[in-house]
Amino acid sequence: MSDNWVVRNLENALETWNDKLTEIWGLLTATPEEFKGGKIWNVILDINGALQVIGTALLVLFFVVGVMKTCGSFAEVKKPEHALRLFIRFARAITYGLDLMLSLFKIVQGTISTIMTSAGFGQANETTLPQEMITAIENCDFFESIPLWAVTLIGSLLITVLSFIMIMTVYGRFFKLYMYTAIAPIPISTFAGEPSQSVGKNFIKSYAGVCLEGAIIALACIIYSAYAASPPAVGDTGLSAVTIVWNYVGELVFNLLVLVGAIKASDRIVREMMGLGG
């Protein structure tokens, strides 16, 4: 690492960005059981188990309401076809739950792994400062370095802020997965009754959308990694160091903004692509 303060400040900002991008790749392939050693997952399982009592009570309620809504009289319930249909609906509501949600998650995780393998990316490409720019900065005297400090501070701040916005969005997806899993017994119980089953369907669709956000984030990172393989050009080395740094930082921040915007829009992209609704 260079001893120059300006170069070191930019390299620290880029190191933060590279670390967060690498962390995202790890989060996309992690399972809820592996995340943070599984401590959060154990808490979620305890909450899910506790809410199953409430879910079972609601299950019976929605089942009875469904019977009253779909059958004109109790005599119809005695008919084999009606009784079988009601039994299947009740059994389906009981069997749906944590296993279904984990199966959906595993399918999406397999999709993400396939995307990464097909693209040939095992990890994100690191962004580094071009040697030409480092040389131009190190050749500046004290007075020439003063405007460089201002440009460097602005650029480093933007890069650092974008890094944390990006990683917070990915962590937010993981937290949503936990929230959906914890509260699952209540909306899934609505499958017991035909009038209320739309609530359960919407819940499963929304959960599938959250899972698929990981695939969109992976695609965004892959596209960015391929694009970042050709970093912003330094341009004319005959320009002043301030102009070189300003042009480079401006183009780099724009590229980072594109990736952060794509990651933040992953939920909307999934809903539009898959027709999952708002």
PDB file of C-alpha atoms in Angstrom:
ATOM      1  CA  MET A   1       0.000   0.000   0.000  1.00  0.00           C
ATOM      2  CA  SER A   2       1.283   3.466  -0.888  1.00  0.00           C
ATOM      3  CA  ASP A   3       2.512   5.873   1.787  1.00  0.00           C
ATOM      4  CA  ASN A   4       0.700   8.766   0.085  1.00  0.00           C
ATOM      5  CA  TRP A   5      -2.357   9.872   2.099  1.00  0.00           C
ATOM      6  CA  VAL A   6      -4.527  10.490  -0.968  1.00  0.00           C
ATOM      7  CA  VAL A   7      -3.747   7.093  -2.484  1.00  0.00           C
ATOM      8  CA  ARG A   8      -4.166   5.316   0.843  1.00  0.00           C
ATOM      9  CA  ASN A   9      -7.553   6.952   1.437  1.00  0.00           C
ATOM     10  CA  LEU A  10      -8.858   5.835  -1.954  1.00  0.00           C
ATOM     11  CA  GLU A  11      -7.439   2.340  -1.490  1.00  0.00           C
ATOM     12  CA  ASN A  12      -9.141   2.043   1.909  1.00  0.00           C
ATOM     13  CA  ALA A  13     -12.486   3.019   0.370  1.00  0.00           C
ATOM     14  CA  LEU A  14     -12.054   0.494  -2.436  1.00  0.00           C
ATOM     15  CA  GLU A  15     -11.044  -2.147   0.087  1.00  0.00           C
ATOM     16  CA  THR A  16     -14.298  -1.535   1.956  1.00  0.00           C
ATOM     17  CA  TRP A  17     -16.221  -1.890  -1.309  1.00  0.00           C
ATOM     18  CA  ASN A  18     -14.421  -5.106  -2.258  1.00  0.00           C
ATOM     19  CA  ASP A  19     -14.996  -6.572   1.212  1.00  0.00           C
ATOM     20  CA  LYS A  20     -18.732  -5.856   1.086  1.00  0.00           C
ATOM     21  CA  LEU A  21     -19.014  -7.250  -2.436  1.00  0.00           C
ATOM     22  CA  THR A  22     -17.227 -10.432  -1.343  1.00  0.00           C
ATOM     23  CA  GLU A  23     -19.540 -10.644   1.683  1.00  0.00           C
ATOM     24  CA  ILE A  24     -22.541 -10.489  -0.635  1.00  0.00           C
ATOM     25  CA  TRP A  25     -21.289 -13.491  -2.586  1.00  0.00           C
ATOM     26  CA  GLY A  26     -21.050 -15.374   0.692  1.00  0.00           C
ATOM     27  CA  LEU A  27     -24.556 -14.350   1.766  1.00  0.00           C
ATOM     28  CA  LEU A  28     -26.077 -15.446  -1.545  1.00  0.00           C
ATOM     29  CA  THR A  29     -24.803 -19.002  -1.088  1.00  0.00           C
ATOM     30  CA  ALA A  30     -25.446 -19.216   2.667  1.00  0.00           C
ATOM     31  CA  THR A  31     -28.441 -21.003   4.184  1.00  0.00           C
ATOM     32  CA  PRO A  32     -30.433 -19.709   7.173  1.00  0.00           C
ATOM     33  CA  GLU A  33     -28.937 -22.500   9.263  1.00  0.00           C
ATOM     34  CA  GLU A  34     -25.395 -21.336   8.425  1.00  0.00           C
ATOM     35  CA  PHE A  35     -25.936 -17.585   8.771  1.00  0.00           C
ATOM     36  CA  LYS A  36     -24.257 -16.235  11.934  1.00  0.00           C
ATOM     37  CA  GLY A  37     -23.667 -19.761  13.182  1.00  0.00           C
ATOM     38  CA  GLY A  38     -27.370 -20.641  13.140  1.00  0.00           C
ATOM     39  CA  LYS A  39     -28.209 -18.701  16.320  1.00  0.00           C
ATOM     40  CA  ILE A  40     -30.808 -16.528  14.598  1.00  0.00           C
ATOM     41  CA  TRP A  41     -32.287 -19.567  12.847  1.00  0.00           C
ATOM     42  CA  ASN A  42     -32.769 -21.359  16.163  1.00  0.00           C
ATOM     43  CA  VAL A  43     -34.684 -18.356  17.513  1.00  0.00           C
ATOM     44  CA  ILE A  44     -36.847 -18.293  14.376  1.00  0.00           C
ATOM     45  CA  LEU A  45     -37.615 -22.005  14.754  1.00  0.00           C
ATOM     46  CA  ASP A  46     -38.684 -21.417  18.364  1.00  0.00           C
ATOM     47  CA  ILE A  47     -41.019 -18.611  17.268  1.00  0.00           C
ATOM     48  CA  ASN A  48     -42.370 -20.740  14.424  1.00  0.00           C
ATOM     49  CA  GLY A  49     -43.050 -23.586  16.833  1.00  0.00           C
ATOM     50  CA  ALA A  50     -44.813 -21.302  19.302  1.00  0.00           C
ATOM     51  CA  LEU A  51     -47.018 -19.809  16.580  1.00  0.00           C
ATOM     52  CA  GLN A  52     -48.010 -23.256  15.363  1.00  0.00           C
ATOM     53  CA  VAL A  53     -50.396 -23.454  18.329  1.00  0.00           C
ATOM     54  CA  ILE A  54     -52.150 -20.298  17.124  1.00  0.00           C
ATOM     55  CA  GLY A  55     -51.943 -21.557  13.550  1.00  0.00           C
ATOM     56  CA  THR A  56     -53.642 -24.820  14.481  1.00  0.00           C
ATOM     57  CA  ALA A  57     -56.503 -22.971  16.155  1.00  0.00           C
ATOM     58  CA  LEU A  58     -56.902 -20.749  13.109  1.00  0.00           C
ATOM     59  CA  LEU A  59     -56.659 -23.823  10.917  1.00  0.00           C
ATOM     60  CA  VAL A  60     -59.772 -25.314  12.539  1.00  0.00           C
ATOM     61  CA  LEU A  61     -61.565 -21.957  12.354  1.00  0.00           C
ATOM     62  CA  PHE A  62     -60.824 -21.428   8.665  1.00  0.00           C
ATOM     63  CA  PHE A  63     -61.746 -25.048   7.968  1.00  0.00           C
ATOM     64  CA  VAL A  64     -65.154 -24.689   9.630  1.00  0.00           C
ATOM     65  CA  VAL A  65     -65.795 -21.379   7.852  1.00  0.00           C
ATOM     66  CA  GLY A  66     -64.800 -23.016   4.580  1.00  0.00           C
ATOM     67  CA  VAL A  67     -67.214 -25.885   5.147  1.00  0.00           C
ATOM     68  CA  MET A  68     -70.066 -23.453   5.865  1.00  0.00           C
ATOM     69  CA  LYS A  69     -69.248 -21.356   2.807  1.00  0.00           C
ATOM     70  CA  THR A  70     -68.762 -24.167   0.296  1.00  0.00           C
ATOM     71  CA  CYS A  71     -71.532 -26.518   1.457  1.00  0.00           C
ATOM     72  CA  GLY A  72     -75.168 -25.513   1.381  1.00  0.00           C
ATOM     73  CA  SER A  73     -75.996 -27.933   4.179  1.00  0.00           C
ATOM     74  CA  PHE A  74     -74.311 -30.506   6.364  1.00  0.00           C
ATOM     75  CA  ALA A  75     -75.932 -33.183   4.223  1.00  0.00           C
ATOM     76  CA  GLU A  76     -73.528 -32.231   1.428  1.00  0.00           C
ATOM     77  CA  VAL A  77     -70.592 -32.901   3.737  1.00  0.00           C
ATOM     78  CA  LYS A  78     -71.700 -36.536   3.896  1.00  0.00           C
ATOM     79  CA  LYS A  79     -71.198 -36.876   0.147  1.00  0.00           C
ATOM     80  CA  PRO A  80     -67.884 -38.648  -0.520  1.00  0.00           C
ATOM     81  CA  GLU A  81     -66.660 -36.121  -3.088  1.00  0.00           C
ATOM     82  CA  HIS A  82     -67.285 -33.142  -0.768  1.00  0.00           C
ATOM     83  CA  ALA A  83     -65.832 -34.885   2.260  1.00  0.00           C
ATOM     84  CA  LEU A  84     -62.737 -35.923   0.305  1.00  0.00           C
ATOM     85  CA  ARG A  85     -62.199 -32.402  -1.028  1.00  0.00           C
ATOM     86  CA  LEU A  86     -62.526 -30.906   2.435  1.00  0.00           C
ATOM     87  CA  PHE A  87     -60.195 -33.511   3.921  1.00  0.00           C
ATOM     88  CA  ILE A  88     -57.562 -32.867   1.245  1.00  0.00           C
ATOM     89  CA  ARG A  89     -57.765 -29.126   1.876  1.00  0.00           C
ATOM     90  CA  PHE A  90     -57.396 -29.631   5.630  1.00  0.00           C
ATOM     91  CA  ALA A  91     -54.509 -32.091   5.215  1.00  0.00           C
ATOM     92  CA  ARG A  92     -52.784 -29.752   2.775  1.00  0.00           C
ATOM     93  CA  ALA A  93     -52.977 -26.898   5.251  1.00  0.00           C
ATOM     94  CA  ILE A  94     -51.440 -29.081   7.953  1.00  0.00           C
ATOM     95  CA  THR A  95     -48.578 -30.389   5.816  1.00  0.00           C
ATOM     96  CA  TYR A  96     -47.725 -26.982   4.373  1.00  0.00           C
ATOM     97  CA  GLY A  97     -45.320 -25.092   6.539  1.00  0.00           C
ATOM     98  CA  LEU A  98     -41.649 -25.028   7.290  1.00  0.00           C
ATOM     99  CA  ASP A  99     -40.821 -27.930   4.967  1.00  0.00           C
ATOM    100  CA  LEU A 100     -42.493 -26.181   2.036  1.00  0.00           C
ATOM    101  CA  MET A 101     -40.642 -22.932   2.682  1.00  0.00           C
ATOM    102  CA  LEU A 102     -37.298 -24.689   3.034  1.00  0.00           C
ATOM    103  CA  SER A 103     -37.941 -26.547  -0.220  1.00  0.00           C
ATOM    104  CA  LEU A 104     -38.621 -23.284  -2.030  1.00  0.00           C
ATOM    105  CA  PHE A 105     -35.474 -21.769  -0.572  1.00  0.00           C
ATOM    106  CA  LYS A 106     -33.352 -24.766  -1.617  1.00  0.00           C
ATOM    107  CA  ILE A 107     -34.715 -24.587  -5.167  1.00  0.00           C
ATOM    108  CA  VAL A 108     -33.770 -20.915  -5.418  1.00  0.00           C
ATOM    109  CA  GLN A 109     -30.352 -21.592  -3.870  1.00  0.00           C
ATOM    110  CA  GLY A 110     -29.808 -24.224  -6.542  1.00  0.00           C
ATOM    111  CA  THR A 111     -30.774 -21.651  -9.156  1.00  0.00           C
ATOM    112  CA  ILE A 112     -28.269 -19.156  -7.744  1.00  0.00           C
ATOM    113  CA  SER A 113     -25.508 -21.783  -7.745  1.00  0.00           C
ATOM    114  CA  THR A 114     -26.333 -22.677 -11.348  1.00  0.00           C
ATOM    115  CA  ILE A 115     -26.177 -19.029 -12.367  1.00  0.00           C
ATOM    116  CA  MET A 116     -22.777 -18.576 -10.726  1.00  0.00           C
ATOM    117  CA  THR A 117     -21.398 -21.822 -12.162  1.00  0.00           C
ATOM    118  CA  SER A 118     -22.671 -21.071 -15.667  1.00  0.00           C
ATOM    119  CA  ALA A 119     -21.153 -17.579 -15.561  1.00  0.00           C
ATOM    120  CA  GLY A 120     -17.841 -18.983 -14.350  1.00  0.00           C
ATOM    121  CA  PHE A 121     -17.656 -16.639 -11.378  1.00  0.00           C
ATOM    122  CA  GLY A 122     -16.527 -18.060  -8.062  1.00  0.00           C
ATOM    123  CA  GLN A 123     -16.062 -14.654  -6.490  1.00  0.00           C
ATOM    124  CA  ALA A 124     -16.435 -10.965  -7.276  1.00  0.00           C
ATOM    125  CA  ASN A 125     -13.655  -9.157  -9.125  1.00  0.00           C
ATOM    126  CA  GLU A 126     -11.800  -6.671  -6.961  1.00  0.00           C
ATOM    127  CA  THR A 127     -11.594  -3.003  -7.929  1.00  0.00           C
ATOM    128  CA  THR A 128      -8.118  -1.499  -7.608  1.00  0.00           C
ATOM    129  CA  LEU A 129      -6.504   1.839  -8.415  1.00  0.00           C
ATOM    130  CA  PRO A 130      -4.576   1.990 -11.714  1.00  0.00           C
ATOM    131  CA  GLN A 131      -0.846   2.332 -11.279  1.00  0.00           C
ATOM    132  CA  GLU A 132      -0.794   5.349 -13.637  1.00  0.00           C
ATOM    133  CA  MET A 133      -3.075   7.289 -11.294  1.00  0.00           C
ATOM    134  CA  ILE A 134      -1.057   6.299  -8.229  1.00  0.00           C
ATOM    135  CA  THR A 135       2.104   7.573  -9.936  1.00  0.00           C
ATOM    136  CA  ALA A 136       0.434  10.867 -10.927  1.00  0.00           C
ATOM    137  CA  ILE A 137      -0.746  11.449  -7.347  1.00  0.00           C
ATOM    138  CA  GLU A 138       2.605  10.601  -5.783  1.00  0.00           C
ATOM    139  CA  ASN A 139       4.355  13.061  -8.102  1.00  0.00           C
ATOM    140  CA  CYS A 140       2.286  15.983  -6.811  1.00  0.00           C
ATOM    141  CA  ASP A 141       3.815  18.476  -4.417  1.00  0.00           C
ATOM    142  CA  PHE A 142       2.118  19.726  -1.253  1.00  0.00           C
ATOM    143  CA  PHE A 143       0.120  22.565  -2.832  1.00  0.00           C
ATOM    144  CA  GLU A 144      -1.027  20.395  -5.734  1.00  0.00           C
ATOM    145  CA  SER A 145      -2.197  17.804  -3.230  1.00  0.00           C
ATOM    146  CA  ILE A 146      -4.601  20.164  -1.451  1.00  0.00           C
ATOM    147  CA  PRO A 147      -7.405  19.939  -4.081  1.00  0.00           C
ATOM    148  CA  LEU A 148      -6.719  16.208  -4.326  1.00  0.00           C
ATOM    149  CA  TRP A 149      -7.630  15.847  -0.664  1.00  0.00           C
ATOM    150  CA  ALA A 150     -11.070  17.352  -1.283  1.00  0.00           C
ATOM    151  CA  VAL A 151     -11.711  15.146  -4.326  1.00  0.00           C
ATOM    152  CA  THR A 152     -10.471  12.074  -2.456  1.00  0.00           C
ATOM    153  CA  LEU A 153     -12.622  12.758   0.594  1.00  0.00           C
ATOM    154  CA  ILE A 154     -15.763  13.148  -1.540  1.00  0.00           C
ATOM    155  CA  GLY A 155     -15.002  10.049  -3.605  1.00  0.00           C
ATOM    156  CA  SER A 156     -14.087   7.907  -0.602  1.00  0.00           C
ATOM    157  CA  LEU A 157     -17.237   8.977   1.243  1.00  0.00           C
ATOM    158  CA  LEU A 158     -19.468   8.113  -1.715  1.00  0.00           C
ATOM    159  CA  ILE A 159     -17.801   4.716  -2.212  1.00  0.00           C
ATOM    160  CA  THR A 160     -18.112   3.875   1.494  1.00  0.00           C
ATOM    161  CA  VAL A 161     -21.770   4.956   1.683  1.00  0.00           C
ATOM    162  CA  LEU A 162     -22.654   2.931  -1.426  1.00  0.00           C
ATOM    163  CA  SER A 163     -20.877  -0.085   0.064  1.00  0.00           C
ATOM    164  CA  PHE A 164     -23.037  -0.018   3.195  1.00  0.00           C
ATOM    165  CA  ILE A 165     -26.251   0.658   1.273  1.00  0.00           C
ATOM    166  CA  MET A 166     -25.518  -2.371  -0.902  1.00  0.00           C
ATOM    167  CA  ILE A 167     -24.754  -4.754   1.959  1.00  0.00           C
ATOM    168  CA  MET A 168     -27.733  -3.497   4.015  1.00  0.00           C
ATOM    169  CA  THR A 169     -30.054  -4.371   1.125  1.00  0.00           C
ATOM    170  CA  VAL A 170     -28.720  -7.938   0.984  1.00  0.00           C
ATOM    171  CA  TYR A 171     -28.948  -8.316   4.758  1.00  0.00           C
ATOM    172  CA  GLY A 172     -32.497  -6.969   4.542  1.00  0.00           C
ATOM    173  CA  ARG A 173     -33.414  -9.862   2.233  1.00  0.00           C
ATOM    174  CA  PHE A 174     -32.052 -12.354   4.766  1.00  0.00           C
ATOM    175  CA  PHE A 175     -34.041 -10.736   7.574  1.00  0.00           C
ATOM    176  CA  LYS A 176     -37.205 -10.873   5.458  1.00  0.00           C
ATOM    177  CA  LEU A 177     -36.648 -14.606   4.974  1.00  0.00           C
ATOM    178  CA  TYR A 178     -36.456 -15.004   8.740  1.00  0.00           C
ATOM    179  CA  MET A 179     -39.611 -12.936   9.272  1.00  0.00           C
ATOM    180  CA  TYR A 180     -41.591 -14.929   6.721  1.00  0.00           C
ATOM    181  CA  THR A 181     -40.460 -18.210   8.273  1.00  0.00           C
ATOM    182  CA  ALA A 182     -41.279 -17.092  11.816  1.00  0.00           C
ATOM    183  CA  ILE A 183     -44.813 -15.939  11.030  1.00  0.00           C
ATOM    184  CA  ALA A 184     -45.581 -18.725   8.503  1.00  0.00           C
ATOM    185  CA  PRO A 185     -48.011 -20.858  10.608  1.00  0.00           C
ATOM    186  CA  ILE A 186     -50.617 -18.067  10.699  1.00  0.00           C
ATOM    187  CA  PRO A 187     -50.980 -17.244   6.962  1.00  0.00           C
ATOM    188  CA  ILE A 188     -50.516 -20.888   5.938  1.00  0.00           C
ATOM    189  CA  SER A 189     -53.444 -21.891   8.156  1.00  0.00           C
ATOM    190  CA  THR A 190     -55.738 -19.996   5.765  1.00  0.00           C
ATOM    191  CA  PHE A 191     -55.328 -22.827   3.231  1.00  0.00           C
ATOM    192  CA  ALA A 192     -57.816 -24.824   5.326  1.00  0.00           C
ATOM    193  CA  GLY A 193     -60.759 -22.820   3.977  1.00  0.00           C
ATOM    194  CA  GLU A 194     -61.553 -22.048   0.360  1.00  0.00           C
ATOM    195  CA  PRO A 195     -62.697 -18.448   1.053  1.00  0.00           C
ATOM    196  CA  SER A 196     -59.478 -17.655   2.940  1.00  0.00           C
ATOM    197  CA  GLN A 197     -56.935 -19.586   0.894  1.00  0.00           C
ATOM    198  CA  SER A 198     -56.041 -16.502  -1.176  1.00  0.00           C
ATOM    199  CA  VAL A 199     -54.196 -15.173   1.883  1.00  0.00           C
ATOM    200  CA  GLY A 200     -52.018 -18.264   1.988  1.00  0.00           C
ATOM    201  CA  LYS A 201     -51.388 -18.134  -1.761  1.00  0.00           C
ATOM    202  CA  ASN A 202     -50.286 -14.509  -1.556  1.00  0.00           C
ATOM    203  CA  PHE A 203     -47.992 -15.374   1.346  1.00  0.00           C
ATOM    204  CA  ILE A 204     -46.296 -18.183  -0.587  1.00  0.00           C
ATOM    205  CA  LYS A 205     -45.955 -15.945  -3.657  1.00  0.00           C
ATOM    206  CA  SER A 206     -44.390 -13.167  -1.597  1.00  0.00           C
ATOM    207  CA  TYR A 207     -41.986 -15.600   0.073  1.00  0.00           C
ATOM    208  CA  ALA A 208     -40.990 -17.013  -3.316  1.00  0.00           C
ATOM    209  CA  GLY A 209     -40.356 -13.449  -4.466  1.00  0.00           C
ATOM    210  CA  VAL A 210     -38.044 -12.776  -1.528  1.00  0.00           C
ATOM    211  CA  CYS A 211     -36.133 -15.981  -2.285  1.00  0.00           C
ATOM    212  CA  LEU A 212     -35.794 -15.061  -5.962  1.00  0.00           C
ATOM    213  CA  GLU A 213     -34.344 -11.679  -5.035  1.00  0.00           C
ATOM    214  CA  GLY A 214     -31.132 -13.588  -4.371  1.00  0.00           C
ATOM    215  CA  ALA A 215     -31.006 -14.730  -8.011  1.00  0.00           C
ATOM    216  CA  ILE A 216     -31.444 -11.155  -9.263  1.00  0.00           C
ATOM    217  CA  ILE A 217     -28.750  -9.897  -6.882  1.00  0.00           C
ATOM    218  CA  ALA A 218     -26.411 -12.649  -8.105  1.00  0.00           C
ATOM    219  CA  LEU A 219     -27.066 -11.651 -11.717  1.00  0.00           C
ATOM    220  CA  ALA A 220     -26.419  -7.992 -10.896  1.00  0.00           C
ATOM    221  CA  CYS A 221     -23.108  -8.873  -9.218  1.00  0.00           C
ATOM    222  CA  ILE A 222     -22.061 -11.095 -12.123  1.00  0.00           C
ATOM    223  CA  ILE A 223     -22.823  -8.377 -14.674  1.00  0.00           C
ATOM    224  CA  TYR A 224     -20.936  -5.848 -12.567  1.00  0.00           C
ATOM    225  CA  SER A 225     -17.968  -8.191 -12.117  1.00  0.00           C
ATOM    226  CA  ALA A 226     -17.744  -8.700 -15.885  1.00  0.00           C
ATOM    227  CA  TYR A 227     -18.030  -4.959 -16.399  1.00  0.00           C
ATOM    228  CA  ALA A 228     -15.510  -4.192 -13.639  1.00  0.00           C
ATOM    229  CA  ALA A 229     -12.975  -6.396 -15.398  1.00  0.00           C
ATOM    230  CA  SER A 230     -12.418  -3.293 -17.559  1.00  0.00           C
ATOM    231  CA  PRO A 231     -12.049  -0.576 -14.890  1.00  0.00           C
ATOM    232  CA  PRO A 232     -12.447   3.146 -15.636  1.00  0.00           C
ATOM    233  CA  ALA A 233      -9.630   4.361 -17.859  1.00  0.00           C
ATOM    234  CA  VAL A 234      -7.210   6.951 -16.578  1.00  0.00           C
ATOM    235  CA  GLY A 235      -7.299   8.720 -19.918  1.00  0.00           C
ATOM    236  CA  ASP A 236      -4.686  11.301 -20.841  1.00  0.00           C
ATOM    237  CA  THR A 237      -1.824  10.994 -18.349  1.00  0.00           C
ATOM    238  CA  GLY A 238      -0.748  14.481 -19.351  1.00  0.00           C
ATOM    239  CA  LEU A 239      -3.683  15.984 -17.463  1.00  0.00           C
ATOM    240  CA  SER A 240      -3.310  17.274 -13.924  1.00  0.00           C
ATOM    241  CA  ALA A 241      -3.552  14.770 -11.098  1.00  0.00           C
ATOM    242  CA  VAL A 242      -6.746  16.441  -9.833  1.00  0.00           C
ATOM    243  CA  THR A 243      -8.444  16.031 -13.213  1.00  0.00           C
ATOM    244  CA  ILE A 244      -7.296  12.411 -13.519  1.00  0.00           C
ATOM    245  CA  VAL A 245      -8.591  11.527 -10.040  1.00  0.00           C
ATOM    246  CA  TRP A 246     -11.849  13.418 -10.530  1.00  0.00           C
ATOM    247  CA  ASN A 247     -12.582  11.693 -13.865  1.00  0.00           C
ATOM    248  CA  TYR A 248     -11.688   8.282 -12.469  1.00  0.00           C
ATOM    249  CA  VAL A 249     -13.701   8.672  -9.254  1.00  0.00           C
ATOM    250  CA  GLY A 250     -16.686  10.065 -11.144  1.00  0.00           C
ATOM    251  CA  GLU A 251     -16.810   7.122 -13.556  1.00  0.00           C
ATOM    252  CA  LEU A 252     -16.189   4.622 -10.754  1.00  0.00           C
ATOM    253  CA  VAL A 253     -18.970   6.048  -8.561  1.00  0.00           C
ATOM    254  CA  PHE A 254     -21.360   5.906 -11.522  1.00  0.00           C
ATOM    255  CA  ASN A 255     -20.549   2.213 -12.030  1.00  0.00           C
ATOM    256  CA  LEU A 256     -21.085   1.518  -8.338  1.00  0.00           C
ATOM    257  CA  LEU A 257     -24.388   3.401  -8.398  1.00  0.00           C
ATOM    258  CA  VAL A 258     -25.603   1.154 -11.223  1.00  0.00           C
ATOM    259  CA  LEU A 259     -24.864  -1.985  -9.185  1.00  0.00           C
ATOM    260  CA  VAL A 260     -26.367  -0.601  -5.968  1.00  0.00           C
ATOM    261  CA  GLY A 261     -29.474   0.514  -7.875  1.00  0.00           C
ATOM    262  CA  ALA A 262     -29.881  -2.936  -9.434  1.00  0.00           C
ATOM    263  CA  ILE A 263     -29.539  -4.636  -6.041  1.00  0.00           C
ATOM    264  CA  LYS A 264     -32.017  -2.300  -4.357  1.00  0.00           C
ATOM    265  CA  ALA A 265     -34.500  -2.823  -7.210  1.00  0.00           C
ATOM    266  CA  SER A 266     -34.210  -6.624  -7.026  1.00  0.00           C
ATOM    267  CA  ASP A 267     -37.559  -7.009  -5.237  1.00  0.00           C
ATOM    268  CA  ARG A 268     -39.385  -4.898  -7.817  1.00  0.00           C
ATOM    269  CA  ILE A 269     -37.652  -6.693 -10.693  1.00  0.00           C
ATOM    270  CA  VAL A 270     -38.710 -10.104  -9.341  1.00  0.00           C
ATOM    271  CA  ARG A 271     -42.334  -9.054  -8.939  1.00  0.00           C
ATOM    272  CA  GLU A 272     -42.459  -7.599 -12.451  1.00  0.00           C
ATOM    273  CA  MET A 273     -40.726 -10.586 -14.055  1.00  0.00           C
ATOM    274  CA  MET A 274     -42.705 -13.271 -12.224  1.00  0.00           C
ATOM    275  CA  GLY A 275     -46.014 -11.425 -11.968  1.00  0.00           C
ATOM    276  CA  LEU A 276     -46.078 -11.791  -8.199  1.00  0.00           C
ATOM    277  CA  GLY A 277     -48.040  -8.613  -7.625  1.00  0.00           C
ATOM    278  CA  GLY A 278     -47.259  -5.542  -5.518  1.00  0.00           C
TER     279      GLY A 278
END
